Amino acid sequence: MDTKEDRNVVDLLLEQHNQIKSLFGQLTQAQGDQKRDLFQDLVRLLAVHESAEEIVVHPTARKEIENGETIVDTRLKEEGEAKRALAELHDMGIDHPEFDAKLAALGRDVIDHATHEEQEEFTQLRAKLPEDRLRRMAKALRTAEATAPTRPHPGAGESKMANLLAGPPIAVFDRVADALRGWRESD
C-alpha cells in the first residue's frame, strides 16, 4: 500500500490542491465557529503549501522544464497576489460584510493558479524527472512544510531565499500565536 512517505512531490501537491479546493467549497456553506475553523485551516494550508513550493518545487521547475523561467515567474506573481488577498481576509475576519465576496474571488484565483501549476509545471516535472528524484523532492517538501509560516506574510517575498531566511523565524512566531489562540479558545 502506498504511504505518504512513498509518494512523490507531484502526488503530494495534487493531494494538497484537492484539500484546498475542498476547503473553499466547505467555506461557502459554513457559518459561525465552523466557518472560522475552516478558514484558519485554509490559511494554514495555503501558507505552508506556497512556502514549501517556493523552496522546493519552483526552483527545480525553473531549471528543468520547458519555459521554466516564464512559468515559475507567472506562478510566483499569482502566489504573491494570493498571499496579499489571504492576509487581507485574515485581518478582516469572517464576520466582515465583504469577507464572502473576497473569499470567493480568492477561491477562483487560487483554483485557477492550481490548475496552471498542474498543467504546466507538474506534468512536465513528472515527465522529465526520474521517480527517485520526485520522491526526494517530496521529502524536501515535507521538511520545508515543517518550518513554514502558518499564515501569509506577503512582505517576506516569494523566492526560495526569502523563504529560507525569513520562513523559520516567522514560522516560530506563527506557531506560538496558533498555540495561544487555541489555548484561549479552549479555555
Backbone as JSON, one array per atom type, in Angstrom:
{
  "sequence": "MDTKEDRNVVDLLLEQHNQIKSLFGQLTQAQGDQKRDLFQDLVRLLAVHESAEEIVVHPTARKEIENGETIVDTRLKEEGEAKRALAELHDMGIDHPEFDAKLAALGRDVIDHATHEEQEEFTQLRAKLPEDRLRRMAKALRTAEATAPTRPHPGAGESKMANLLAGPPIAVFDRVADALRGWRESD",
  "N": [[0.84, -1.2, 0.0], [0.48, 2.25, -0.75], [2.12, 4.71, 1.02], [2.21, 7.93, 2.7], [4.88, 8.63, 2.84], [5.94, 7.28, 0.68], [5.06, 8.53, -1.58], [5.46, 10.74, -4.42], [6.6, 14.13, -5.07], [4.83, 15.45, -6.81], [2.43, 14.0, -6.52], [1.9, 14.52, -3.8], [1.52, 17.31, -3.86], [-0.69, 17.5, -5.57], [-2.6, 16.24, -3.97], [-2.73, 18.13, -1.88], [-3.71, 20.32, -3.34], [-6.28, 19.37, -3.89], [-7.28, 19.26, -1.26], [-7.27, 21.99, -0.65], [-9.12, 22.98, -2.55], [-11.39, 21.65, -1.62], [-11.67, 22.81, 0.93], [-12.28, 25.47, 0.23], [-14.79, 25.0, -0.96], [-16.24, 23.96, 1.25], [-16.2, 26.17, 2.93], [-18.0, 27.93, 1.73], [-20.44, 27.05, 2.57], [-20.39, 27.07, 5.32], [-20.92, 28.36, 8.67], [-20.47, 30.65, 11.43], [-18.58, 29.33, 14.17], [-17.66, 27.04, 12.85], [-17.09, 28.01, 10.31], [-15.06, 29.87, 10.9], [-13.1, 28.09, 11.9], [-12.65, 26.47, 9.62], [-11.7, 28.42, 7.87], [-9.32, 29.16, 9.17], [-7.96, 26.73, 8.9], [-7.7, 26.71, 6.1], [-6.11, 29.02, 5.68], [-3.75, 28.27, 7.0], [-3.01, 25.93, 5.52], [-2.7, 26.97, 2.89], [-0.64, 28.87, 3.31], [1.54, 27.3, 4.24], [1.76, 25.45, 2.14], [2.33, 27.09, -0.16], [4.75, 28.34, 0.63], [6.46, 26.1, 0.88], [6.39, 25.12, -1.75], [7.68, 27.25, -3.03], [10.24, 26.99, -2.04], [11.07, 24.36, -2.74], [9.83, 23.26, -5.15], [9.43, 25.23, -7.26], [12.1, 26.29, -7.81], [13.32, 24.01, -8.96], [11.6, 23.48, -11.12], [11.99, 25.81, -12.57], [14.54, 25.41, -13.61], [14.4, 22.89, -14.89], [12.15, 22.42, -16.56], [10.49, 23.01, -19.72], [10.34, 26.35, -20.78], [10.58, 27.17, -18.17], [11.45, 29.44, -16.62], [9.63, 31.52, -17.32], [7.14, 30.32, -16.71], [7.39, 29.78, -13.93], [7.88, 32.38, -12.93], [5.42, 33.59, -13.5], [3.7, 32.0, -11.87], [4.75, 32.68, -9.35], [4.11, 35.39, -9.2], [1.31, 35.2, -9.12], [1.08, 33.8, -6.71], [2.05, 35.7, -4.91], [0.06, 37.67, -5.12], [-2.1, 36.19, -4.16], [-1.25, 35.73, -1.53], [-1.33, 38.32, -0.5], [-4.11, 38.86, -0.72], [-5.12, 36.82, 0.93], [-3.97, 37.52, 3.38], [-5.28, 39.96, 3.76], [-7.94, 39.06, 4.01], [-7.62, 37.49, 6.32], [-7.0, 39.46, 8.2], [-9.34, 40.97, 8.08], [-11.41, 39.27, 8.95], [-13.99, 36.75, 9.45], [-16.53, 37.77, 9.83], [-16.79, 40.17, 8.58], [-18.53, 42.3, 6.3], [-17.69, 42.15, 3.59], [-16.3, 39.83, 3.4], [-17.16, 37.24, 2.36], [-17.49, 37.69, -0.43], [-14.91, 38.49, -1.18], [-13.51, 36.21, -0.42], [-14.61, 34.35, -2.21], [-13.64, 35.37, -4.64], [-10.89, 35.06, -4.21], [-10.84, 32.27, -4.02], [-11.51, 31.5, -6.65], [-9.25, 32.53, -8.0], [-7.14, 31.11, -6.76], [-7.77, 28.44, -7.38], [-7.6, 28.57, -10.16], [-4.88, 29.17, -10.37], [-3.79, 26.81, -9.25], [-4.62, 24.95, -11.17], [-3.13, 25.8, -13.4], [-0.54, 25.29, -12.4], [-0.69, 22.49, -12.16], [-1.07, 21.71, -14.85], [1.02, 22.96, -16.28], [3.46, 22.94, -14.78], [3.57, 20.6, -13.05], [2.99, 18.37, -14.73], [5.12, 18.42, -16.52], [7.31, 18.18, -14.76], [6.84, 15.61, -13.76], [7.15, 14.16, -16.14], [9.79, 14.7, -16.9], [11.58, 14.28, -14.78], [13.28, 11.72, -12.94], [11.63, 9.13, -11.05], [12.77, 8.61, -8.49], [14.0, 11.04, -7.89], [11.78, 12.73, -7.76], [10.58, 11.64, -5.51], [12.52, 12.22, -3.57], [12.3, 14.97, -3.65], [9.76, 15.18, -2.55], [10.28, 14.49, 0.09], [11.91, 16.65, 0.8], [10.02, 18.67, 0.47], [8.19, 18.06, 2.53], [9.85, 18.58, 4.73], [10.33, 21.31, 4.36], [7.72, 22.22, 4.74], [7.39, 21.73, 7.44], [8.76, 23.76, 8.65], [7.62, 26.05, 7.76], [5.9, 29.24, 7.62], [2.64, 29.71, 9.14], [0.69, 31.39, 8.33], [-0.11, 33.9, 5.87], [2.54, 36.01, 4.79], [2.98, 38.51, 3.09], [4.96, 40.45, 2.72], [7.35, 39.14, 3.06], [8.35, 37.97, 0.78], [8.58, 36.02, -2.31], [10.44, 34.02, -2.93], [12.88, 31.34, -3.09], [15.13, 31.91, -1.47], [14.15, 34.01, 0.17], [12.16, 32.64, 1.58], [13.72, 30.69, 2.87], [15.34, 32.25, 4.54], [13.6, 34.03, 5.97], [11.4, 32.45, 6.58], [11.64, 30.29, 8.72], [12.02, 31.83, 11.27], [9.66, 33.4, 11.22], [7.79, 31.36, 11.12], [8.08, 30.18, 13.66], [7.08, 32.25, 15.28], [4.43, 32.34, 14.22], [3.5, 29.76, 14.91], [3.59, 29.82, 17.7], [1.71, 31.84, 18.12], [-0.53, 30.52, 17.02], [-0.79, 28.41, 18.87], [-1.34, 29.83, 21.23], [-3.74, 31.08, 20.48], [-5.36, 28.8, 20.17], [-5.31, 27.85, 22.8], [-6.55, 29.99, 24.15], [-9.09, 29.87, 22.99], [-10.0, 27.42, 23.86], [-10.06, 27.67, 26.55]],
  "CA": [[0.0, 0.0, 0.0], [1.21, 3.49, -0.89], [2.04, 5.57, 2.2], [2.57, 9.31, 2.43], [6.32, 8.68, 2.66], [6.27, 6.68, -0.61], [4.57, 9.34, -2.7], [6.38, 11.74, -4.95], [6.22, 15.51, -4.81], [3.65, 15.81, -7.6], [1.27, 13.39, -5.87], [1.62, 15.26, -2.56], [0.97, 18.62, -4.19], [-2.04, 17.31, -6.09], [-3.44, 15.98, -2.8], [-2.94, 19.41, -1.21], [-4.62, 21.12, -4.17], [-7.63, 18.85, -3.64], [-7.69, 19.71, 0.08], [-7.54, 23.43, -0.76], [-10.39, 23.13, -3.27], [-12.43, 21.18, -0.72], [-11.88, 23.82, 1.97], [-13.03, 26.59, -0.36], [-16.17, 24.56, -1.1], [-16.85, 23.86, 2.57], [-16.36, 27.52, 3.49], [-19.18, 28.6, 1.17], [-21.63, 26.54, 3.27], [-20.19, 27.11, 6.77], [-21.33, 29.53, 9.46], [-20.0, 30.75, 12.82], [-17.33, 28.71, 14.58], [-17.19, 26.12, 11.81], [-16.52, 28.84, 9.25], [-13.79, 30.38, 11.42], [-12.15, 26.98, 11.95], [-12.3, 26.09, 8.25], [-10.86, 29.47, 7.3], [-8.0, 29.01, 9.78], [-7.35, 25.58, 8.23], [-7.34, 27.14, 4.75], [-4.98, 29.95, 5.79], [-2.56, 27.48, 7.35], [-2.64, 25.05, 4.41], [-2.18, 27.77, 1.78], [0.64, 29.48, 3.68], [2.56, 26.25, 4.29], [1.86, 24.9, 0.79], [3.02, 28.02, -1.06], [6.14, 28.49, 1.07], [7.2, 24.88, 0.53], [6.54, 25.12, -3.22], [8.67, 28.26, -3.41], [11.56, 26.49, -1.65], [11.43, 23.07, -3.33], [9.31, 22.93, -6.48], [9.65, 26.25, -8.27], [13.49, 26.34, -8.29], [13.56, 22.86, -9.84], [10.84, 23.7, -12.35], [12.65, 26.9, -13.29], [15.71, 24.86, -14.31], [14.22, 21.6, -15.55], [11.04, 22.28, -17.52], [10.47, 23.92, -20.86], [9.81, 27.67, -20.41], [10.52, 27.19, -16.71], [11.56, 30.8, -16.08], [8.36, 32.24, -17.54], [6.08, 29.64, -15.97], [7.59, 29.99, -12.49], [7.68, 33.81, -12.62], [3.97, 33.82, -13.51], [3.14, 31.38, -10.68], [5.17, 33.46, -8.18], [3.3, 36.61, -9.18], [-0.02, 34.79, -8.65], [1.19, 33.46, -5.28], [2.17, 36.96, -4.17], [-1.28, 38.28, -5.09], [-2.93, 35.37, -3.26], [-0.82, 35.99, -0.15], [-1.88, 39.63, -0.09], [-5.56, 38.71, -0.55], [-5.35, 35.98, 2.1], [-3.64, 38.34, 4.56], [-6.38, 40.92, 3.92], [-9.09, 38.31, 4.55], [-7.27, 37.1, 7.69], [-7.12, 40.66, 9.03], [-10.71, 41.45, 8.06], [-12.23, 38.37, 9.76], [-15.1, 36.11, 8.74], [-17.78, 38.5, 10.03], [-16.78, 41.4, 7.79], [-19.53, 42.19, 5.23], [-17.09, 41.85, 2.29], [-15.49, 38.61, 3.51], [-17.58, 36.16, 1.46], [-17.21, 38.05, -1.83], [-13.45, 38.46, -1.36], [-13.11, 34.8, -0.33], [-15.0, 33.71, -3.47], [-12.68, 35.81, -5.67], [-9.63, 34.38, -3.92], [-11.03, 30.86, -4.37], [-11.39, 31.37, -8.12], [-7.86, 32.77, -8.38], [-6.29, 30.02, -6.26], [-8.07, 27.24, -8.17], [-7.01, 28.82, -11.48], [-3.43, 29.03, -10.15], [-3.51, 25.38, -9.07], [-4.82, 24.31, -12.47], [-1.95, 26.12, -14.21], [0.58, 24.51, -11.86], [-0.88, 21.08, -12.5], [-0.93, 21.51, -16.29], [2.26, 23.49, -16.84], [4.63, 22.56, -14.01], [3.58, 19.25, -12.52], [3.07, 17.35, -15.78], [6.49, 18.41, -17.04], [8.2, 17.61, -13.74], [6.62, 14.16, -13.74], [7.66, 13.59, -17.39], [11.22, 14.93, -17.1], [12.43, 13.88, -13.65], [13.11, 10.33, -12.52], [10.77, 8.93, -9.87], [13.52, 8.73, -7.23], [14.19, 12.47, -7.62], [10.48, 13.25, -7.33], [10.38, 11.18, -4.12], [13.42, 13.03, -2.73], [11.68, 16.29, -3.57], [8.64, 15.07, -1.6], [10.86, 14.56, 1.44], [12.31, 18.04, 1.0], [8.79, 19.43, 0.62], [7.67, 17.84, 3.9], [10.75, 19.29, 5.64], [10.04, 22.74, 4.21], [6.42, 22.48, 5.35], [7.52, 21.68, 8.9], [9.33, 25.01, 9.14], [6.99, 27.15, 7.02], [4.91, 30.04, 8.34], [1.29, 29.17, 9.09], [-0.2, 32.4, 7.79], [0.6, 34.61, 4.81], [3.37, 37.17, 5.1], [3.3, 38.97, 1.75], [6.19, 41.25, 2.7], [8.53, 38.3, 3.19], [8.86, 37.63, -0.54], [8.14, 34.77, -2.92], [11.58, 33.31, -3.51], [13.48, 30.3, -2.26], [15.98, 32.54, -0.46], [13.31, 34.72, 1.14], [11.52, 31.65, 2.44], [14.73, 30.04, 3.71], [15.83, 33.18, 5.55], [12.54, 34.59, 6.82], [10.39, 31.46, 6.93], [11.69, 29.67, 10.04], [11.66, 32.7, 12.4], [8.24, 33.76, 11.13], [7.03, 30.15, 11.46], [8.08, 30.04, 15.12], [6.11, 33.24, 15.76], [3.09, 31.89, 13.83], [3.11, 28.56, 15.66], [3.3, 30.26, 19.07], [0.41, 32.54, 18.05], [-1.55, 29.49, 16.82], [-0.97, 27.69, 20.13], [-2.02, 30.73, 22.17], [-5.13, 31.22, 20.05], [-6.04, 27.54, 20.52], [-5.44, 27.81, 24.25], [-7.58, 30.99, 24.53], [-10.4, 29.41, 22.52], [-10.43, 26.24, 24.62], [-10.08, 27.99, 27.97]],
  "C": [[0.87, 1.24, 0.0], [1.02, 4.34, 0.36], [2.45, 6.98, 1.8], [4.07, 9.43, 2.15], [6.76, 8.11, 1.32], [5.92, 7.58, -1.79], [5.61, 10.35, -3.17], [5.8, 13.13, -4.75], [4.97, 15.92, -5.59], [2.39, 15.25, -6.95], [0.9, 14.14, -4.58], [0.99, 16.62, -2.85], [-0.44, 18.52, -4.76], [-3.02, 17.03, -4.95], [-3.74, 17.28, -2.05], [-3.87, 20.31, -2.02], [-6.06, 20.66, -3.96], [-8.14, 19.27, -2.27], [-8.07, 21.19, 0.05], [-8.88, 23.67, -1.44], [-11.56, 22.72, -2.37], [-12.72, 22.22, 0.37], [-12.62, 25.03, 1.43], [-14.51, 26.22, -0.5], [-16.9, 24.5, 0.23], [-17.11, 25.24, 3.17], [-17.59, 28.23, 2.96], [-20.45, 28.2, 1.92], [-21.57, 26.77, 4.78], [-20.65, 28.43, 7.38], [-20.6, 29.49, 10.8], [-18.65, 30.12, 13.06], [-16.77, 27.77, 13.53], [-16.51, 26.9, 10.68], [-15.15, 29.38, 9.69], [-12.73, 29.29, 11.42], [-11.7, 26.55, 10.55], [-11.4, 27.14, 7.61], [-9.45, 29.4, 7.88], [-7.25, 27.82, 9.16], [-6.88, 25.96, 6.83], [-6.11, 28.06, 4.78], [-3.69, 29.18, 6.05], [-2.1, 26.63, 6.16], [-2.06, 25.85, 3.26], [-0.81, 28.36, 2.11], [1.77, 28.45, 3.66], [2.82, 25.72, 2.89], [2.68, 25.82, -0.12], [4.48, 28.22, -0.66], [6.98, 27.29, 0.67], [7.4, 24.77, -0.98], [7.64, 26.08, -3.66], [10.09, 27.82, -3.07], [11.98, 25.29, -2.49], [11.05, 22.95, -4.81], [9.7, 23.97, -7.54], [11.12, 26.35, -8.72], [13.83, 25.18, -9.24], [12.85, 23.05, -11.17], [11.5, 24.78, -13.2], [13.79, 26.36, -14.15], [15.39, 23.7, -15.24], [13.13, 21.53, -16.61], [11.15, 23.31, -18.63], [9.75, 25.21, -20.46], [9.7, 27.83, -18.9], [10.57, 28.57, -16.1], [10.23, 31.54, -16.15], [7.24, 31.64, -16.71], [6.19, 29.93, -14.48], [7.37, 31.46, -12.12], [6.19, 34.15, -12.58], [3.33, 33.23, -12.26], [3.52, 32.18, -9.43], [4.39, 34.76, -8.07], [1.9, 36.29, -8.65], [0.02, 34.48, -7.15], [1.31, 34.71, -4.43], [0.82, 37.65, -4.04], [-2.19, 37.51, -4.14], [-2.55, 35.6, -1.81], [-1.39, 37.3, 0.35], [-3.39, 39.54, 0.16], [-5.89, 37.89, 0.69], [-5.05, 36.74, 3.39], [-4.75, 39.36, 4.83], [-7.61, 40.23, 4.52], [-8.84, 37.92, 6.01], [-7.46, 38.29, 8.63], [-8.57, 41.13, 9.14], [-11.63, 40.58, 8.93], [-13.47, 37.9, 9.03], [-16.42, 36.87, 8.86], [-17.86, 39.8, 9.24], [-17.76, 41.25, 6.62], [-18.95, 41.84, 3.85], [-16.34, 40.52, 2.27], [-15.88, 37.56, 2.46], [-17.26, 36.45, 0.0], [-15.7, 37.98, -2.1], [-12.92, 37.03, -1.29], [-13.44, 34.07, -1.64], [-14.02, 34.09, -4.59], [-11.33, 35.14, -5.46], [-9.72, 32.91, -4.32], [-10.88, 30.64, -5.87], [-9.94, 31.54, -8.56], [-6.95, 31.62, -7.96], [-6.53, 28.74, -7.07], [-7.51, 27.38, -9.59], [-5.49, 28.64, -11.42], [-3.05, 27.55, -10.04], [-3.63, 24.63, -10.39], [-3.61, 24.57, -13.38], [-0.72, 25.35, -13.71], [0.49, 23.06, -12.31], [-0.6, 20.82, -13.98], [0.45, 21.9, -16.81], [3.51, 23.01, -16.1], [4.64, 21.06, -13.68], [3.7, 18.19, -13.61], [4.47, 17.29, -16.36], [7.48, 17.84, -16.02], [8.08, 16.09, -13.72], [7.24, 13.49, -14.99], [9.19, 13.67, -17.47], [12.11, 14.4, -15.98], [12.21, 12.41, -13.3], [12.32, 10.24, -11.21], [11.54, 9.11, -8.57], [13.79, 10.2, -6.89], [12.89, 13.1, -7.15], [10.17, 12.83, -5.89], [11.29, 11.97, -3.16], [12.86, 14.45, -2.58], [10.5, 16.29, -2.6], [9.15, 15.14, -0.17], [11.3, 15.98, 1.76], [11.09, 18.93, 1.21], [8.23, 19.28, 2.03], [8.54, 18.56, 4.93], [10.48, 20.79, 5.58], [8.71, 23.1, 4.87], [6.5, 22.53, 6.87], [8.06, 22.99, 9.47], [8.71, 26.24, 8.46], [6.05, 27.95, 7.93], [3.51, 29.47, 8.15], [0.24, 30.2, 8.7], [0.59, 33.21, 6.76], [1.37, 35.82, 5.34], [3.85, 37.74, 3.76], [4.6, 39.77, 1.66], [7.46, 40.43, 2.75], [9.12, 37.89, 1.85], [8.39, 36.27, -1.0], [9.3, 34.02, -3.56], [12.08, 32.24, -2.55], [14.29, 30.94, -1.13], [15.16, 33.28, 0.59], [12.65, 33.75, 2.1], [12.52, 30.95, 3.36], [15.2, 30.95, 4.83], [14.74, 33.63, 6.51], [11.58, 33.53, 7.33], [10.49, 30.87, 8.32], [11.42, 30.61, 11.21], [10.19, 33.11, 12.4], [7.38, 32.56, 11.53], [6.97, 29.94, 12.96], [7.06, 31.0, 15.72], [4.69, 32.78, 15.47], [2.63, 30.72, 14.69], [2.84, 28.88, 17.13], [1.94, 30.97, 19.1], [-0.73, 31.55, 17.86], [-1.85, 28.76, 18.13], [-1.71, 28.56, 21.15], [-3.47, 30.93, 21.79], [-5.92, 29.97, 20.42], [-6.28, 27.43, 22.01], [-6.54, 28.76, 24.71], [-8.97, 30.49, 24.16], [-10.91, 28.22, 23.32], [-10.57, 26.54, 26.1], [-11.26, 28.84, 28.35]]
}
